[in-house]
XYZ file of C-alpha atoms in Angstrom:
323
model
C -0.596 -0.094 -0.327
C 1.205 3.441 -0.803
C 1.651 5.073 1.995
C 2.424 9.389 2.461
C 3.285 9.751 6.452
C 2.843 13.177 8.040
C 3.854 14.993 11.131
C 2.014 17.333 13.658
C 4.154 20.683 14.165
C 2.863 23.766 15.806
C -0.419 22.159 15.381
C -0.662 21.885 12.104
C -0.155 18.688 9.040
C 3.128 19.066 7.522
C 4.597 16.644 4.956
C 7.821 14.341 6.427
C 9.673 15.538 3.997
C 8.975 18.608 3.639
C 9.130 19.054 7.235
C 12.988 17.941 7.585
C 13.881 20.769 5.052
C 12.153 23.230 7.114
C 14.514 22.443 10.479
C 17.402 22.801 7.866
C 16.007 26.434 7.046
C 14.877 27.141 10.294
C 17.382 26.303 13.777
C 14.903 27.185 15.904
C 12.452 24.228 14.298
C 15.262 21.938 14.530
C 15.784 22.892 17.533
C 12.136 22.070 18.992
C 12.420 19.094 17.261
C 14.625 17.754 19.749
C 12.859 18.892 22.851
C 9.468 17.291 21.299
C 9.038 14.242 19.666
C 6.856 14.936 16.855
C 3.605 13.134 15.976
C 2.829 11.329 12.599
C -0.356 10.648 10.928
C -0.194 7.641 9.108
C -3.371 4.395 7.385
C -2.371 0.759 7.369
C -4.438 -2.228 6.196
C -5.630 -4.575 8.270
C -8.497 -7.117 8.600
C -10.016 -4.439 4.948
C -9.883 -1.782 7.100
C -7.543 0.871 6.598
C -6.653 2.219 9.750
C -5.481 5.691 11.085
C -3.408 6.047 14.034
C -1.021 8.335 15.317
C 2.905 7.352 15.842
C 6.016 9.079 18.193
C 9.093 7.766 19.238
C 11.906 6.023 17.748
C 10.722 2.856 15.455
C 13.013 0.306 18.451
C 12.028 1.851 21.110
C 9.611 -0.682 23.632
C 6.320 0.029 22.036
C 3.173 1.362 24.349
C -0.383 0.817 22.391
C -2.996 3.251 23.292
C -6.484 2.371 22.928
C -9.332 5.067 22.916
C -12.947 4.660 24.146
C -16.609 6.431 23.152
C -16.621 9.036 21.514
C -14.050 9.824 20.825
C -10.867 8.664 18.636
C -6.844 8.918 18.861
C -7.246 12.415 19.274
C -7.262 12.142 23.044
C -3.889 11.072 23.070
C -2.785 14.532 21.140
C -1.099 15.903 24.669
C -0.095 12.417 25.902
C 1.862 10.883 22.950
C 4.473 13.461 22.905
C 5.024 13.515 26.363
C 5.970 9.537 26.429
C 7.652 9.506 23.238
C 11.134 10.726 23.821
C 11.666 6.870 25.395
C 8.966 4.486 24.095
C 6.760 4.184 20.224
C 3.549 5.444 20.867
C 0.997 4.038 18.766
C -2.700 5.347 18.488
C -5.146 3.631 16.343
C -8.356 4.829 15.918
C -10.958 1.875 16.248
C -13.476 0.691 13.551
C -16.055 3.484 13.887
C -14.336 5.882 15.265
C -11.738 8.538 14.295
C -10.545 8.516 10.575
C -10.476 4.517 9.893
C -12.140 3.792 7.261
C -14.137 0.536 6.807
C -15.184 -0.050 3.331
C -18.946 -0.601 3.005
C -18.470 -4.007 1.048
C -16.459 -4.818 4.299
C -20.156 -5.220 5.694
C -18.452 -4.913 9.079
C -20.668 -5.767 12.374
C -19.642 -3.510 14.838
C -18.852 -5.837 18.158
C -16.317 -5.656 20.633
C -15.251 -8.914 19.129
C -14.853 -7.228 15.949
C -13.177 -4.193 17.321
C -10.474 -6.217 18.854
C -10.027 -8.417 16.034
C -9.523 -5.374 13.621
C -6.530 -4.249 16.435
C -4.841 -7.606 16.895
C -4.565 -7.958 12.892
C -3.447 -3.806 13.172
C -0.624 -4.366 16.051
C 0.322 -7.315 13.778
C 0.340 -5.449 10.027
C 3.201 -3.594 12.266
C 4.713 -6.571 13.633
C 4.336 -5.089 16.977
C 5.448 -8.141 19.167
C 5.546 -6.749 22.390
C 3.829 -3.953 23.802
C 2.306 -2.071 26.952
C -1.288 -1.295 27.172
C -3.606 1.851 27.725
C -7.020 1.011 27.725
C -9.673 3.647 28.117
C -13.828 3.772 28.324
C -14.210 1.359 25.219
C -10.205 0.677 24.668
C -10.379 -1.376 27.906
C -12.679 -4.329 26.698
C -10.756 -4.100 23.100
C -7.408 -4.502 24.576
C -8.080 -6.560 27.533
C -9.035 -9.378 24.625
C -5.788 -8.991 22.723
C -3.867 -8.989 26.243
C -6.020 -12.866 26.695
C -5.392 -14.037 23.379
C -1.581 -13.194 23.616
C -0.636 -12.620 27.159
C 3.186 -13.000 26.139
C 2.373 -9.801 24.391
C 1.260 -7.589 26.785
C 4.076 -6.201 29.114
C 1.731 -3.655 31.205
C -1.501 -2.531 31.222
C -2.246 0.872 32.010
C -5.977 1.325 32.453
C -7.859 4.916 32.786
C -11.546 4.969 33.356
C -11.494 1.424 31.533
C -13.446 -1.050 33.675
C -13.494 -4.791 34.193
C -15.619 -4.900 37.403
C -19.354 -4.914 37.821
C -18.842 -3.337 40.798
C -17.582 -0.403 38.685
C -20.353 -0.019 36.785
C -22.291 3.796 37.843
C -25.492 4.432 38.024
C -25.098 5.966 34.234
C -25.413 2.795 32.560
C -29.208 2.936 33.898
C -30.661 3.504 30.278
C -28.102 0.938 28.441
C -28.909 -1.702 30.803
C -32.543 -1.390 30.302
C -31.486 -1.864 26.153
C -29.676 -4.412 27.201
C -32.526 -6.651 28.777
C -35.027 -5.358 26.516
C -33.566 -4.403 23.062
C -36.889 -2.192 21.875
C -36.719 0.247 19.324
C -38.155 2.328 22.073
C -34.866 1.948 24.636
C -32.695 2.222 21.499
C -34.451 5.504 21.321
C -33.751 6.630 24.179
C -30.198 6.499 24.086
C -29.996 8.828 21.262
C -29.564 12.122 23.296
C -26.138 10.436 24.824
C -24.777 11.142 20.849
C -26.231 14.765 20.781
C -23.463 17.399 20.928
C -24.718 18.024 24.401
C -24.895 14.524 25.340
C -21.221 14.330 23.986
C -19.531 17.291 25.496
C -21.023 15.903 28.914
C -18.923 13.242 28.830
C -15.775 15.272 29.176
C -17.447 18.003 32.012
C -19.397 15.995 33.991
C -18.129 15.346 37.359
C -14.857 17.979 36.215
C -14.573 20.952 39.059
C -13.920 23.423 36.322
C -15.531 22.770 32.935
C -14.781 25.440 31.638
C -11.479 24.723 31.762
C -12.391 21.904 28.907
C -10.891 22.943 25.891
C -13.819 22.436 22.800
C -11.847 20.663 19.840
C -11.982 16.974 21.763
C -15.852 16.722 22.362
C -16.227 19.081 19.369
C -14.570 16.810 16.801
C -16.285 13.495 18.446
C -19.523 15.704 17.556
C -18.898 15.864 14.014
C -17.802 12.209 13.554
C -20.819 10.569 15.086
C -23.558 13.005 12.652
C -21.507 11.196 10.197
C -24.237 9.436 7.917
C -25.191 5.583 9.561
C -22.532 6.137 12.436
C -25.336 6.962 15.305
C -26.622 3.420 14.605
C -23.129 2.212 14.484
C -22.680 3.772 18.249
C -25.806 2.346 19.165
C -25.063 -1.033 18.456
C -21.680 -0.794 20.570
C -24.319 0.677 23.432
C -25.922 -2.740 23.338
C -23.237 -5.438 22.512
C -21.250 -3.450 26.021
C -23.789 -6.186 27.855
C -21.173 -8.752 25.947
C -18.429 -7.555 27.477
C -19.887 -7.581 30.701
C -20.141 -11.025 30.278
C -16.498 -11.426 29.581
C -15.687 -9.742 32.918
C -14.580 -12.801 34.479
C -12.793 -13.706 31.688
C -10.803 -10.867 32.082
C -10.482 -11.530 35.766
C -9.306 -14.426 35.437
C -6.786 -13.408 33.286
C -5.299 -10.820 35.811
C -5.192 -13.644 38.311
C -3.105 -16.004 35.780
C -0.931 -13.260 33.821
C -0.509 -10.644 36.726
C 0.710 -8.022 34.879
C 1.853 -4.784 36.138
C -0.724 -2.541 36.334
C -1.909 1.067 36.975
C -5.630 1.355 37.389
C -5.359 5.326 37.214
C -8.693 6.928 36.968
C -11.244 10.248 36.902
C -12.763 9.767 40.835
C -15.865 11.721 39.607
C -16.827 9.498 36.718
C -20.014 9.312 36.613
C -19.928 5.668 34.395
C -17.281 4.036 35.582
C -16.536 4.381 39.293
C -13.945 4.030 41.684
C -14.776 0.547 42.947
C -13.732 -0.454 39.709
C -10.911 0.837 39.606
C -9.561 -0.630 43.279
C -11.239 -3.731 41.980
C -8.563 -4.528 40.099
C -6.138 -5.275 43.456
C -8.735 -7.979 44.336
C -7.283 -10.453 41.255
C -4.037 -8.712 40.319
C -1.298 -8.413 43.285
C 0.621 -5.824 41.032
C -1.721 -3.919 40.416
C -1.758 -0.465 41.845
C -4.678 2.201 42.201
C -4.419 6.395 41.857
C -7.507 8.232 42.085
C -7.610 12.160 40.364
C -10.453 14.314 41.228
C -11.345 14.603 37.857
C -14.512 12.831 35.884
C -14.255 10.392 32.818
C -11.881 11.862 30.520
C -9.205 12.341 32.762
C -6.256 13.453 30.647
C -8.085 16.120 29.627
C -7.135 18.077 32.816
C -4.309 15.530 34.380
C -2.127 14.702 31.885
C 0.686 15.321 33.311
C 0.310 13.454 37.008
C -1.005 10.972 34.054
C 2.420 10.396 31.871
C 4.997 10.845 35.096
C 2.595 7.941 36.768
C 2.905 5.836 33.555
C 6.591 6.380 32.949
C 7.057 5.155 36.779
C 4.790 1.922 35.876
C 6.850 1.379 32.569
C 10.560 1.743 34.224
C 9.658 -0.957 36.121
C 8.637 -3.782 33.966
C 10.628 -4.956 30.832
C 9.238 -1.712 29.058
C 10.995 1.001 30.800
């Protein structure tokens, strides 16, 4: 596949070849490059899907794989990637149905978490990723944990940021979705459409945040634009319904923790209405190598605590074979 790579520089996309010549002309740009690793924008074919992903760091550095959640994309990692890429090869794909990943209509893709995991597994194999630390958030957790169960030898560590694997971690905000699981009627499906409105998506970012006015609007604005694409709302409603199958898998995830005992950091926005702190604390029950850190923020903790999360990750990874 012919691929053109781009880098993110000063908030703009610059062709990689042009970026090199620009650096030669402007020493100040070259100096900035040395201090802040550039993030490349790439695409690769995997599982019949064109997976869009962001990548930074040396090709031979230990890999950290960032898996986003609802309603976001790899864009949510825009501030975290450069904070890790001096030492790690950091890779953040967009899941099918999200961001800029493209699923051909002829692929007849069925949007389930099993399917998302199959595609991301194929993505890791397309990039020849033999070992990686996982950062899982929200939907990224059931996706990434399926990868870990399938190939535990590949996963060197796990960072779960509001990425749930225990029923006690499901907050009251799940009630309308749980009703849809029990009774998947058109009426109950319609009730959930409000969560996909621009205001419903914004609430994912600001609920539980002590100073919501400080949340930059780019994240939820991009999410709203992407979900508003033709057919995408139905995809999201299908995934709401299929999340019930993740809950059924929670015991299997927990067995994986007990058997493999990966170094694990559960770093949680403690004011999250969907995934509540008991879900973070529960990791300790099955994994003696789990540590828990609670932050005074909501669901999208990276929007308010990226420095704290990056530092906690570096401390975890330094103690593992990844570091």
